[in-house]
CSV table of N, CA and C in Angstrom, one decimal:
chain,number,residue,atom,x,y,z
A,1,MET,N,113.8,86.4,67.8
A,1,MET,CA,113.5,85.1,68.4
A,1,MET,C,112.0,85.0,68.7
A,2,PRO,N,111.3,84.0,68.4
A,2,PRO,CA,109.9,83.8,68.8
A,2,PRO,C,109.8,83.8,70.3
A,3,THR,N,108.7,84.3,70.8
A,3,THR,CA,108.5,84.3,72.2
A,3,THR,C,107.8,83.0,72.8
A,4,THR,N,107.3,82.2,71.9
A,4,THR,CA,106.7,81.0,72.3
A,4,THR,C,107.8,79.9,72.6
A,5,ILE,N,107.4,79.0,73.5
A,5,ILE,CA,108.3,77.9,73.9
A,5,ILE,C,108.3,76.9,72.8
A,6,ALA,N,107.2,76.5,72.2
A,6,ALA,CA,107.2,75.5,71.2
A,6,ALA,C,107.8,75.9,69.9
A,7,PRO,N,108.6,75.1,69.3
A,7,PRO,CA,109.2,75.4,68.0
A,7,PRO,C,108.1,75.3,66.9
A,8,TRP,N,108.4,75.8,65.8
A,8,TRP,CA,107.6,75.7,64.6
A,8,TRP,C,108.0,74.4,63.9
A,9,PRO,N,107.1,73.7,63.2
A,9,PRO,CA,107.5,72.5,62.4
A,9,PRO,C,108.3,73.0,61.2
A,10,PHE,N,109.0,72.0,60.6
A,10,PHE,CA,109.7,72.2,59.3
A,10,PHE,C,109.7,70.9,58.6
A,11,THR,N,110.0,71.0,57.3
A,11,THR,CA,110.0,69.8,56.5
A,11,THR,C,111.4,69.8,55.7
A,12,THR,N,111.7,68.6,55.3
A,12,THR,CA,112.8,68.4,54.4
A,12,THR,C,112.3,67.6,53.2
A,13,ALA,N,113.1,67.1,52.3
A,13,ALA,CA,112.6,66.4,51.1
A,13,ALA,C,111.8,65.2,51.5
A,14,ARG,N,112.2,64.4,52.6
A,14,ARG,CA,111.5,63.2,52.9
A,14,ARG,C,110.9,63.2,54.4
A,15,LEU,N,111.2,64.2,55.1
A,15,LEU,CA,110.9,64.2,56.6
A,15,LEU,C,110.0,65.4,57.0
A,16,ASP,N,109.1,65.1,57.9
A,16,ASP,CA,108.4,66.1,58.6
A,16,ASP,C,108.9,66.2,60.0
A,17,ALA,N,109.4,67.4,60.4
A,17,ALA,CA,109.9,67.6,61.8
A,17,ALA,C,108.7,68.2,62.5
A,18,LEU,N,108.2,67.5,63.5
A,18,LEU,CA,107.0,67.9,64.2
A,18,LEU,C,107.4,68.3,65.6
A,19,PRO,N,106.9,69.4,66.1
A,19,PRO,CA,107.3,69.8,67.5
A,19,PRO,C,107.0,68.7,68.5
A,20,LEU,N,107.9,68.5,69.4
A,20,LEU,CA,107.7,67.4,70.4
A,20,LEU,C,106.4,67.6,71.1
A,21,ASP,N,105.8,66.4,71.4
A,21,ASP,CA,104.6,66.4,72.2
A,21,ASP,C,104.7,65.0,73.0
A,22,PRO,N,104.3,65.1,74.3
A,22,PRO,CA,104.3,63.8,75.1
A,22,PRO,C,103.5,62.7,74.4
A,23,ALA,N,102.6,63.0,73.6
A,23,ALA,CA,101.8,62.0,72.9
A,23,ALA,C,102.6,61.1,72.0
A,24,TYR,N,103.8,61.5,71.6
A,24,TYR,CA,104.7,60.7,70.8
A,24,TYR,C,105.5,59.7,71.6
A,25,ALA,N,105.4,59.7,72.9
A,25,ALA,CA,106.3,58.9,73.7
A,25,ALA,C,106.2,57.4,73.4
A,26,ASP,N,105.0,56.8,73.2
A,26,ASP,CA,104.9,55.4,73.0
A,26,ASP,C,105.6,55.0,71.7
A,27,GLU,N,105.3,55.7,70.6
A,27,GLU,CA,106.0,55.4,69.3
A,27,GLU,C,107.5,55.6,69.4
A,28,MET,N,107.9,56.7,70.0
A,28,MET,CA,109.3,57.0,70.1
A,28,MET,C,110.0,56.0,71.0
A,29,ALA,N,109.4,55.5,72.0
A,29,ALA,CA,110.0,54.4,72.9
A,29,ALA,C,110.4,53.3,72.0
A,30,ALA,N,109.6,52.9,71.0
A,30,ALA,CA,109.9,51.8,70.1
A,30,ALA,C,111.1,52.2,69.2
A,31,VAL,N,111.1,53.5,68.7
A,31,VAL,CA,112.1,54.0,67.8
A,31,VAL,C,113.5,54.0,68.5
A,32,LEU,N,113.5,54.3,69.8
A,32,LEU,CA,114.7,54.4,70.6
A,32,LEU,C,115.1,53.1,71.4
A,33,ALA,N,114.4,52.0,71.1
A,33,ALA,CA,114.6,50.8,71.9
A,33,ALA,C,115.9,50.0,71.7
A,34,ASP,N,116.6,50.3,70.6
A,34,ASP,CA,117.8,49.5,70.4
A,34,ASP,C,119.0,50.0,71.3
A,35,PRO,N,119.5,49.1,72.1
A,35,PRO,CA,120.6,49.5,73.0
A,35,PRO,C,121.9,50.0,72.2
A,36,ALA,N,122.0,49.6,71.0
A,36,ALA,CA,123.1,50.1,70.1
A,36,ALA,C,123.1,51.6,70.0
A,37,LEU,N,121.9,52.3,70.1
A,37,LEU,CA,121.9,53.7,70.0
A,37,LEU,C,122.6,54.4,71.1
A,38,TYR,N,123.0,53.7,72.2
A,38,TYR,CA,123.5,54.4,73.3
A,38,TYR,C,125.0,54.0,73.6
A,39,VAL,N,125.6,53.4,72.6
A,39,VAL,CA,127.0,53.0,72.7
A,39,VAL,C,127.9,54.2,72.9
A,40,PHE,N,127.7,55.3,72.2
A,40,PHE,CA,128.6,56.5,72.3
A,40,PHE,C,128.1,57.5,73.3
A,41,THR,N,126.8,57.4,73.7
A,41,THR,CA,126.3,58.5,74.5
A,41,THR,C,126.0,58.0,76.0
A,42,GLY,N,126.0,56.7,76.2
A,42,GLY,CA,125.7,56.1,77.5
A,42,GLY,C,124.2,56.0,77.7
A,43,GLY,N,123.9,55.4,78.8
A,43,GLY,CA,122.5,55.2,79.1
A,43,GLY,C,121.9,54.0,78.4
A,44,GLY,N,120.6,54.0,78.3
A,44,GLY,CA,119.9,52.9,77.6
A,44,GLY,C,118.6,53.3,77.2
A,45,PRO,N,117.9,52.4,76.5
A,45,PRO,CA,116.5,52.7,76.0
A,45,PRO,C,115.6,53.1,77.1
A,46,PRO,N,114.9,54.2,76.9
A,46,PRO,CA,113.8,54.6,77.9
A,46,PRO,C,112.5,53.9,77.6
A,47,ASP,N,111.8,53.6,78.7
A,47,ASP,CA,110.4,53.1,78.5
A,47,ASP,C,109.5,54.3,78.2
A,48,ALA,N,108.3,53.9,77.7
A,48,ALA,CA,107.4,55.0,77.3
A,48,ALA,C,107.0,55.9,78.4
A,49,GLY,N,106.9,55.4,79.6
A,49,GLY,CA,106.5,56.3,80.7
A,49,GLY,C,107.6,57.3,81.0
A,50,ALA,N,108.9,56.8,81.1
A,50,ALA,CA,110.0,57.7,81.3
A,50,ALA,C,110.1,58.7,80.2
A,51,LEU,N,109.9,58.3,79.0
A,51,LEU,CA,110.0,59.2,77.8
A,51,LEU,C,108.9,60.2,77.9
A,52,ARG,N,107.7,59.8,78.2
A,52,ARG,CA,106.6,60.8,78.3
A,52,ARG,C,107.0,61.9,79.4
A,53,SER,N,107.5,61.5,80.5
A,53,SER,CA,107.9,62.4,81.5
A,53,SER,C,109.0,63.3,81.0
A,54,ARG,N,110.0,62.8,80.3
A,54,ARG,CA,111.0,63.6,79.8
A,54,ARG,C,110.5,64.6,78.8
A,55,TYR,N,109.6,64.2,77.9
A,55,TYR,CA,109.0,65.1,76.9
A,55,TYR,C,108.1,66.2,77.6
A,56,GLU,N,107.4,65.8,78.7
A,56,GLU,CA,106.7,66.9,79.4
A,56,GLU,C,107.6,68.0,79.9
A,57,GLY,N,108.7,67.6,80.4
A,57,GLY,CA,109.7,68.6,80.9
A,57,GLY,C,110.3,69.4,79.8
A,58,GLN,N,110.6,68.7,78.7
A,58,GLN,CA,111.2,69.4,77.5
A,58,GLN,C,110.2,70.4,76.9
A,59,CYS,N,108.9,70.0,76.9
A,59,CYS,CA,107.9,70.8,76.3
A,59,CYS,C,107.6,72.0,77.2
A,60,ALA,N,107.8,71.9,78.5
A,60,ALA,CA,107.6,73.0,79.4
A,60,ALA,C,108.6,74.1,79.2
A,61,GLY,N,109.8,73.7,78.7
A,61,GLY,CA,110.8,74.7,78.4
A,61,GLY,C,111.9,74.8,79.5
A,62,SER,N,112.9,75.5,79.1
A,62,SER,CA,114.0,75.8,80.0
A,62,SER,C,113.6,76.7,81.1
A,63,PRO,N,114.1,76.5,82.3
A,63,PRO,CA,113.8,77.5,83.4
A,63,PRO,C,114.5,78.8,83.2
A,64,ASP,N,115.5,78.8,82.3
A,64,ASP,CA,116.2,80.0,82.0
A,64,ASP,C,115.5,80.8,80.9
A,65,PRO,N,114.9,82.0,81.1
A,65,PRO,CA,114.1,82.7,80.1
A,65,PRO,C,115.0,83.0,78.9
A,66,GLY,N,116.3,83.0,79.0
A,66,GLY,CA,117.1,83.4,77.8
A,66,GLY,C,117.5,82.2,77.0
A,67,GLU,N,116.9,81.0,77.3
A,67,GLU,CA,117.3,79.8,76.6
A,67,GLU,C,116.0,79.1,76.1
A,68,ARG,N,116.0,78.6,74.9
A,68,ARG,CA,114.9,77.9,74.3
A,68,ARG,C,115.3,76.4,74.1
A,69,TRP,N,114.4,75.5,74.5
A,69,TRP,CA,114.6,74.1,74.2
A,69,TRP,C,113.6,73.7,73.1
A,70,TRP,N,114.2,73.5,71.9
A,70,TRP,CA,113.3,73.2,70.8
A,70,TRP,C,113.6,71.8,70.4
A,71,ASN,N,112.6,71.0,70.3
A,71,ASN,CA,112.7,69.5,70.0
A,71,ASN,C,111.6,69.1,69.0
A,72,TRP,N,112.0,68.3,68.1
A,72,TRP,CA,111.1,67.8,67.1
A,72,TRP,C,111.3,66.3,66.9
A,73,VAL,N,110.2,65.6,66.7
A,73,VAL,CA,110.3,64.2,66.2
A,73,VAL,C,110.3,64.2,64.7
A,74,LEU,N,110.9,63.2,64.1
A,74,LEU,CA,111.0,63.1,62.7
A,74,LEU,C,110.1,62.0,62.1
A,75,ARG,N,109.2,62.4,61.3
A,75,ARG,CA,108.3,61.5,60.7
A,75,ARG,C,108.7,61.3,59.2
A,76,VAL,N,108.9,60.1,58.8
A,76,VAL,CA,109.2,59.7,57.4
A,76,VAL,C,107.9,59.9,56.6
A,77,ARG,N,107.8,60.8,55.7
A,77,ARG,CA,106.6,61.1,55.0
A,77,ARG,C,106.1,59.9,54.2
A,78,ALA,N,107.0,59.1,53.7
A,78,ALA,CA,106.5,58.0,52.8
A,78,ALA,C,105.7,57.0,53.5
A,79,ASP,N,106.0,56.7,54.8
A,79,ASP,CA,105.2,55.7,55.5
A,79,ASP,C,104.5,56.2,56.8
A,80,GLY,N,104.7,57.5,57.1
A,80,GLY,CA,104.1,58.1,58.3
A,80,GLY,C,104.6,57.6,59.6
A,81,ARG,N,105.7,56.9,59.6
A,81,ARG,CA,106.3,56.4,60.9
A,81,ARG,C,107.3,57.4,61.4
A,82,LEU,N,107.4,57.5,62.8
A,82,LEU,CA,108.5,58.3,63.4
A,82,LEU,C,109.8,57.5,63.3
A,83,ALA,N,110.9,58.2,63.1
A,83,ALA,CA,112.2,57.6,62.9
A,83,ALA,C,113.3,58.1,63.8
A,84,GLY,N,113.0,59.2,64.5
A,84,GLY,CA,114.0,59.8,65.3
A,84,GLY,C,113.7,61.2,65.8
A,85,TYR,N,114.7,61.9,66.1
A,85,TYR,CA,114.4,63.3,66.6
A,85,TYR,C,115.6,64.2,66.3
A,86,VAL,N,115.4,65.5,66.3
A,86,VAL,CA,116.4,66.5,66.3
A,86,VAL,C,116.1,67.5,67.5
A,87,GLN,N,117.1,68.1,68.0
A,87,GLN,CA,116.8,69.1,69.0
A,87,GLN,C,117.9,70.2,69.0
A,88,ALA,N,117.5,71.3,69.6
A,88,ALA,CA,118.3,72.5,69.6
A,88,ALA,C,118.1,73.2,70.9
A,89,THR,N,119.2,73.6,71.6
A,89,THR,CA,119.1,74.4,72.7
A,89,THR,C,119.6,75.8,72.2
A,90,VAL,N,118.7,76.7,72.2
A,90,VAL,CA,119.0,78.0,71.5
A,90,VAL,C,119.2,79.1,72.6
A,91,ARG,N,120.3,79.8,72.6
A,91,ARG,CA,120.6,80.9,73.5
A,91,ARG,C,121.1,82.0,72.6
A,92,GLY,N,120.2,83.0,72.4
A,92,GLY,CA,120.6,84.1,71.5
A,92,GLY,C,120.9,83.6,70.1
A,93,PRO,N,122.0,84.0,69.5
A,93,PRO,CA,122.3,83.6,68.2
A,93,PRO,C,123.0,82.3,68.0
A,94,ARG,N,123.1,81.5,69.1
A,94,ARG,CA,123.8,80.3,69.1
A,94,ARG,C,122.9,79.1,69.5
A,95,ALA,N,123.0,78.0,68.8
A,95,ALA,CA,122.2,76.8,69.1
A,95,ALA,C,123.1,75.6,69.1
A,96,GLU,N,122.9,74.8,70.2
A,96,GLU,CA,123.6,73.5,70.3
A,96,GLU,C,122.6,72.5,69.8
A,97,ILE,N,123.0,71.7,68.8
A,97,ILE,CA,122.1,70.8,68.1
A,97,ILE,C,122.5,69.3,68.4
A,98,ALA,N,121.5,68.5,68.2
A,98,ALA,CA,121.8,67.0,68.3
A,98,ALA,C,120.7,66.3,67.5
A,99,TRP,N,121.0,65.0,67.2
A,99,TRP,CA,120.1,64.2,66.3
A,99,TRP,C,120.3,62.8,66.7
A,100,VAL,N,119.2,62.0,66.6
A,100,VAL,CA,119.2,60.6,66.8
A,100,VAL,C,118.2,60.0,65.8
A,101,ILE,N,118.6,59.0,65.1
A,101,ILE,CA,117.8,58.2,64.2
A,101,ILE,C,117.8,56.8,64.6
A,102,GLY,N,116.6,56.2,64.8
A,102,GLY,CA,116.4,54.9,65.2
A,102,GLY,C,117.2,53.9,64.3
A,103,THR,N,117.7,52.8,64.8
A,103,THR,CA,118.5,51.9,64.1
A,103,THR,C,117.8,51.4,62.8
A,104,PRO,N,116.5,51.1,62.7
A,104,PRO,CA,116.0,50.6,61.5
A,104,PRO,C,116.0,51.6,60.3
A,105,TRP,N,116.2,52.9,60.7
A,105,TRP,CA,116.1,53.9,59.6
A,105,TRP,C,117.5,54.5,59.3
A,106,GLN,N,118.6,53.9,60.0
A,106,GLN,CA,119.9,54.4,59.7
A,106,GLN,C,120.4,54.0,58.4
A,107,GLY,N,121.4,54.7,57.9
A,107,GLY,CA,122.0,54.3,56.6
A,107,GLY,C,121.2,54.8,55.4
A,108,ARG,N,120.2,55.6,55.6
A,108,ARG,CA,119.4,56.1,54.5
A,108,ARG,C,119.6,57.6,54.3
A,109,GLY,N,120.4,58.3,55.0
A,109,GLY,CA,120.7,59.7,54.9
A,109,GLY,C,119.7,60.6,55.7
A,110,TYR,N,118.8,60.0,56.5
A,110,TYR,CA,117.8,60.7,57.2
A,110,TYR,C,118.5,61.7,58.2
A,111,ALA,N,119.5,61.2,58.9
A,111,ALA,CA,120.1,62.1,59.9
A,111,ALA,C,120.8,63.3,59.3
A,112,SER,N,121.5,63.2,58.2
A,112,SER,CA,122.1,64.3,57.5
A,112,SER,C,121.0,65.2,57.0
A,113,GLU,N,120.0,64.7,56.4
A,113,GLU,CA,118.9,65.5,55.9
A,113,GLU,C,118.2,66.3,57.0
A,114,ALA,N,118.0,65.6,58.1
A,114,ALA,CA,117.3,66.3,59.2
A,114,ALA,C,118.2,67.4,59.8
A,115,ALA,N,119.5,67.1,59.9
A,115,ALA,CA,120.5,68.1,60.5
A,115,ALA,C,120.6,69.3,59.6
A,116,GLN,N,120.6,69.1,58.3
A,116,GLN,CA,120.6,70.2,57.3
A,116,GLN,C,119.4,71.0,57.4
A,117,GLY,N,118.2,70.3,57.5
A,117,GLY,CA,116.9,71.0,57.6
A,117,GLY,C,116.8,71.8,58.9
A,118,LEU,N,117.3,71.2,60.0
A,118,LEU,CA,117.3,71.9,61.3
A,118,LEU,C,118.2,73.1,61.2
A,119,ALA,N,119.4,73.0,60.6
A,119,ALA,CA,120.3,74.2,60.5
A,119,ALA,C,119.6,75.3,59.8
A,120,ALA,N,119.0,75.0,58.6
A,120,ALA,CA,118.3,76.0,57.8
A,120,ALA,C,117.1,76.6,58.6
A,121,HIS,N,116.4,75.8,59.3
A,121,HIS,CA,115.2,76.2,60.0
A,121,HIS,C,115.6,77.1,61.2
A,122,LEU,N,116.7,76.8,61.9
A,122,LEU,CA,117.1,77.7,63.0
A,122,LEU,C,117.5,79.0,62.5
A,123,VAL,N,118.1,79.1,61.3
A,123,VAL,CA,118.5,80.4,60.8
A,123,VAL,C,117.3,81.2,60.4
A,124,ALA,N,116.3,80.6,59.7
A,124,ALA,CA,115.2,81.2,59.2
A,124,ALA,C,114.2,81.6,60.3
A,125,ALA,N,113.9,80.7,61.3
A,125,ALA,CA,112.9,80.9,62.3
A,125,ALA,C,113.4,81.4,63.6
A,126,GLY,N,114.7,81.0,63.9
A,126,GLY,CA,115.2,81.4,65.2
A,126,GLY,C,116.3,82.4,65.2
A,127,GLY,N,116.7,82.9,64.1
A,127,GLY,CA,117.8,83.9,64.1
A,127,GLY,C,119.1,83.4,64.5
A,128,VAL,N,119.4,82.1,64.4
A,128,VAL,CA,120.6,81.5,64.8
A,128,VAL,C,121.7,81.8,63.8
A,129,LEU,N,122.9,82.2,64.3
A,129,LEU,CA,124.1,82.5,63.5
A,129,LEU,C,125.2,81.5,63.7
A,130,GLU,N,125.2,80.7,64.8
A,130,GLU,CA,126.3,79.8,65.0
A,130,GLU,C,125.6,78.5,65.6
A,131,LEU,N,126.1,77.4,65.0
A,131,LEU,CA,125.7,76.0,65.5
A,131,LEU,C,126.9,75.4,66.2
A,132,LEU,N,126.5,74.5,67.2
A,132,LEU,CA,127.5,73.8,68.0
A,132,LEU,C,126.9,72.4,68.2
A,133,ALA,N,127.8,71.4,68.1
A,133,ALA,CA,127.4,70.0,68.4
A,133,ALA,C,128.6,69.3,69.1
A,134,HIS,N,128.3,68.3,69.8
A,134,HIS,CA,129.3,67.5,70.4
A,134,HIS,C,129.2,66.1,69.9
A,135,VAL,N,130.3,65.5,69.4
A,135,VAL,CA,130.2,64.2,68.7
A,135,VAL,C,131.4,63.4,69.3
A,136,HIS,N,131.1,62.2,69.6
A,136,HIS,CA,132.1,61.2,70.1
A,136,HIS,C,133.1,61.0,69.0
A,137,PRO,N,134.4,61.1,69.3
A,137,PRO,CA,135.4,61.0,68.2
A,137,PRO,C,135.4,59.6,67.5
A,138,ASP,N,134.8,58.6,68.1
A,138,ASP,CA,134.8,57.3,67.4
A,138,ASP,C,133.4,57.1,66.6
A,139,HIS,N,132.6,58.1,66.6
A,139,HIS,CA,131.3,57.9,66.0
A,139,HIS,C,131.3,58.5,64.6
A,140,ALA,N,131.8,57.8,63.6
A,140,ALA,CA,132.0,58.2,62.3
A,140,ALA,C,130.7,58.7,61.6
A,141,ALA,N,129.6,58.0,61.8
A,141,ALA,CA,128.4,58.4,61.2
A,141,ALA,C,127.9,59.7,61.7
A,142,SER,N,128.0,60.0,63.0
A,142,SER,CA,127.6,61.3,63.5
A,142,SER,C,128.6,62.4,63.0
A,143,GLU,N,129.9,62.1,62.8
A,143,GLU,CA,130.8,63.1,62.2
A,143,GLU,C,130.3,63.4,60.8
A,144,ARG,N,129.9,62.4,60.0
A,144,ARG,CA,129.4,62.7,58.7
A,144,ARG,C,128.1,63.6,58.7
A,145,VAL,N,127.3,63.4,59.7
A,145,VAL,CA,126.1,64.2,59.9
A,145,VAL,C,126.5,65.6,60.2
A,146,ALA,N,127.4,65.8,61.1
A,146,ALA,CA,127.9,67.1,61.5
A,146,ALA,C,128.4,67.9,60.3
A,147,LYS,N,129.2,67.2,59.5
A,147,LYS,CA,129.8,67.8,58.3
A,147,LYS,C,128.7,68.2,57.4
A,148,ALA,N,127.7,67.3,57.2
A,148,ALA,CA,126.6,67.7,56.3
A,148,ALA,C,125.8,68.9,56.8
A,149,ALA,N,125.8,69.1,58.1
A,149,ALA,CA,125.1,70.3,58.6
A,149,ALA,C,126.0,71.6,58.6
A,150,GLY,N,127.2,71.4,58.0
A,150,GLY,CA,128.0,72.6,57.9
A,150,GLY,C,129.0,72.8,59.0
A,151,LEU,N,129.1,71.8,59.9
A,151,LEU,CA,130.0,72.0,61.1
A,151,LEU,C,131.4,71.4,60.8
A,152,ARG,N,132.3,72.0,61.5
A,152,ARG,CA,133.7,71.5,61.5
A,152,ARG,C,134.2,71.2,62.9
A,153,PRO,N,135.1,70.2,63.0
A,153,PRO,CA,135.6,69.8,64.3
A,153,PRO,C,136.5,70.9,64.8
A,154,THR,N,136.5,71.1,66.1
A,154,THR,CA,137.5,72.0,66.7
A,154,THR,C,138.4,71.2,67.6
A,155,GLY,N,139.4,71.8,68.2
A,155,GLY,CA,140.3,71.1,69.0
A,155,GLY,C,139.8,70.9,70.4
A,156,GLU,N,138.6,71.4,70.7
A,156,GLU,CA,138.0,71.4,72.0
A,156,GLU,C,137.2,70.1,72.3
A,157,ARG,N,137.3,69.6,73.5
A,157,ARG,CA,136.5,68.4,73.9
A,157,ARG,C,135.8,68.7,75.2
A,158,ALA,N,134.7,68.0,75.4
A,158,ALA,CA,133.9,68.1,76.6
A,158,ALA,C,133.3,66.7,76.9
A,159,ASP,N,133.6,66.2,78.0
A,159,ASP,CA,133.1,64.8,78.4
A,159,ASP,C,133.4,63.8,77.4
A,160,GLY,N,134.6,63.9,76.8
A,160,GLY,CA,135.1,62.9,75.8
A,160,GLY,C,134.6,63.1,74.4
A,161,GLU,N,133.8,64.1,74.2
A,161,GLU,CA,133.3,64.4,72.9
A,161,GLU,C,134.0,65.6,72.3
A,162,ARG,N,134.1,65.5,70.9
A,162,ARG,CA,134.7,66.6,70.2
A,162,ARG,C,133.7,67.7,69.9
A,163,ARG,N,134.0,68.9,70.1
A,163,ARG,CA,133.1,70.0,69.8
A,163,ARG,C,133.2,70.4,68.3
A,164,TRP,N,132.1,70.5,67.6
A,164,TRP,CA,132.0,70.9,66.2
A,164,TRP,C,131.2,72.2,66.2
A,165,THR,N,131.6,73.2,65.3
A,165,THR,CA,131.0,74.4,65.2
A,165,THR,C,130.8,74.8,63.7
A,166,GLY,N,129.9,75.7,63.5
A,166,GLY,CA,129.8,76.2,62.1
A,166,GLY,C,128.8,77.4,62.1
A,167,ASN,N,128.8,78.1,61.0
A,167,ASN,CA,127.9,79.2,60.8
A,167,ASN,C,127.0,78.8,59.6
A,168,PRO,N,125.7,78.5,59.9
A,168,PRO,CA,124.8,78.2,58.8
A,168,PRO,C,124.6,79.3,57.8
A,169,PRO,N,124.4,79.0,56.6
A,169,PRO,CA,124.1,80.1,55.6
A,169,PRO,C,122.8,80.8,55.9
A,170,ALA,N,122.7,82.0,55.5
A,170,ALA,CA,121.4,82.8,55.6
A,170,ALA,C,120.4,82.1,54.7
A,171,PRO,N,119.1,82.3,55.0
A,171,PRO,CA,118.1,81.8,54.1
A,171,PRO,C,118.3,82.2,52.6
A,172,GLY,N,118.2,81.2,51.8
A,172,GLY,CA,118.4,81.5,50.3
A,172,GLY,C,119.9,81.6,50.0
A,173,GLY,N,120.8,81.3,51.0
A,173,GLY,CA,122.3,81.5,50.7
A,173,GLY,C,122.9,80.3,50.1
A,174,ARG,N,122.2,79.2,49.9
A,174,ARG,CA,122.9,78.0,49.4
A,174,ARG,C,122.6,77.8,47.9
């Protein structure tokens, strides 16, 4: 595991995953502005100030030295615009992952592409052997993303969400 708090960037076919920085708060507030994004997770759109504060805390890292908070914004290479984010809470060989793509960019496969790229990156850069995600059972699109990342649903639930797990392939294993 790297000893730095900040994650390394990674790329996919169409996306650049850039390590989170509070400077992205204004643009990301617009990306995350649609209340429809929060139907399954609760809450609502953050304003830029609240998002900047959240990003500052996330960039500072976990207070637990055995845990890494790795967060990336996703930039669509074709137009240079931010479209969402991926994140991983890494503890030893296990990472809990999540993804959000802004409403205007949904339906283009960006979430699946980002989740697959994240899984591969975590194995290569972070030594991760097991992935975990929590997906609302009525959120079919997120279930498809979880499957694309190599995860399978389990019988376990937490806070109304189904737990998904999987073991990503080693680098060069696909």
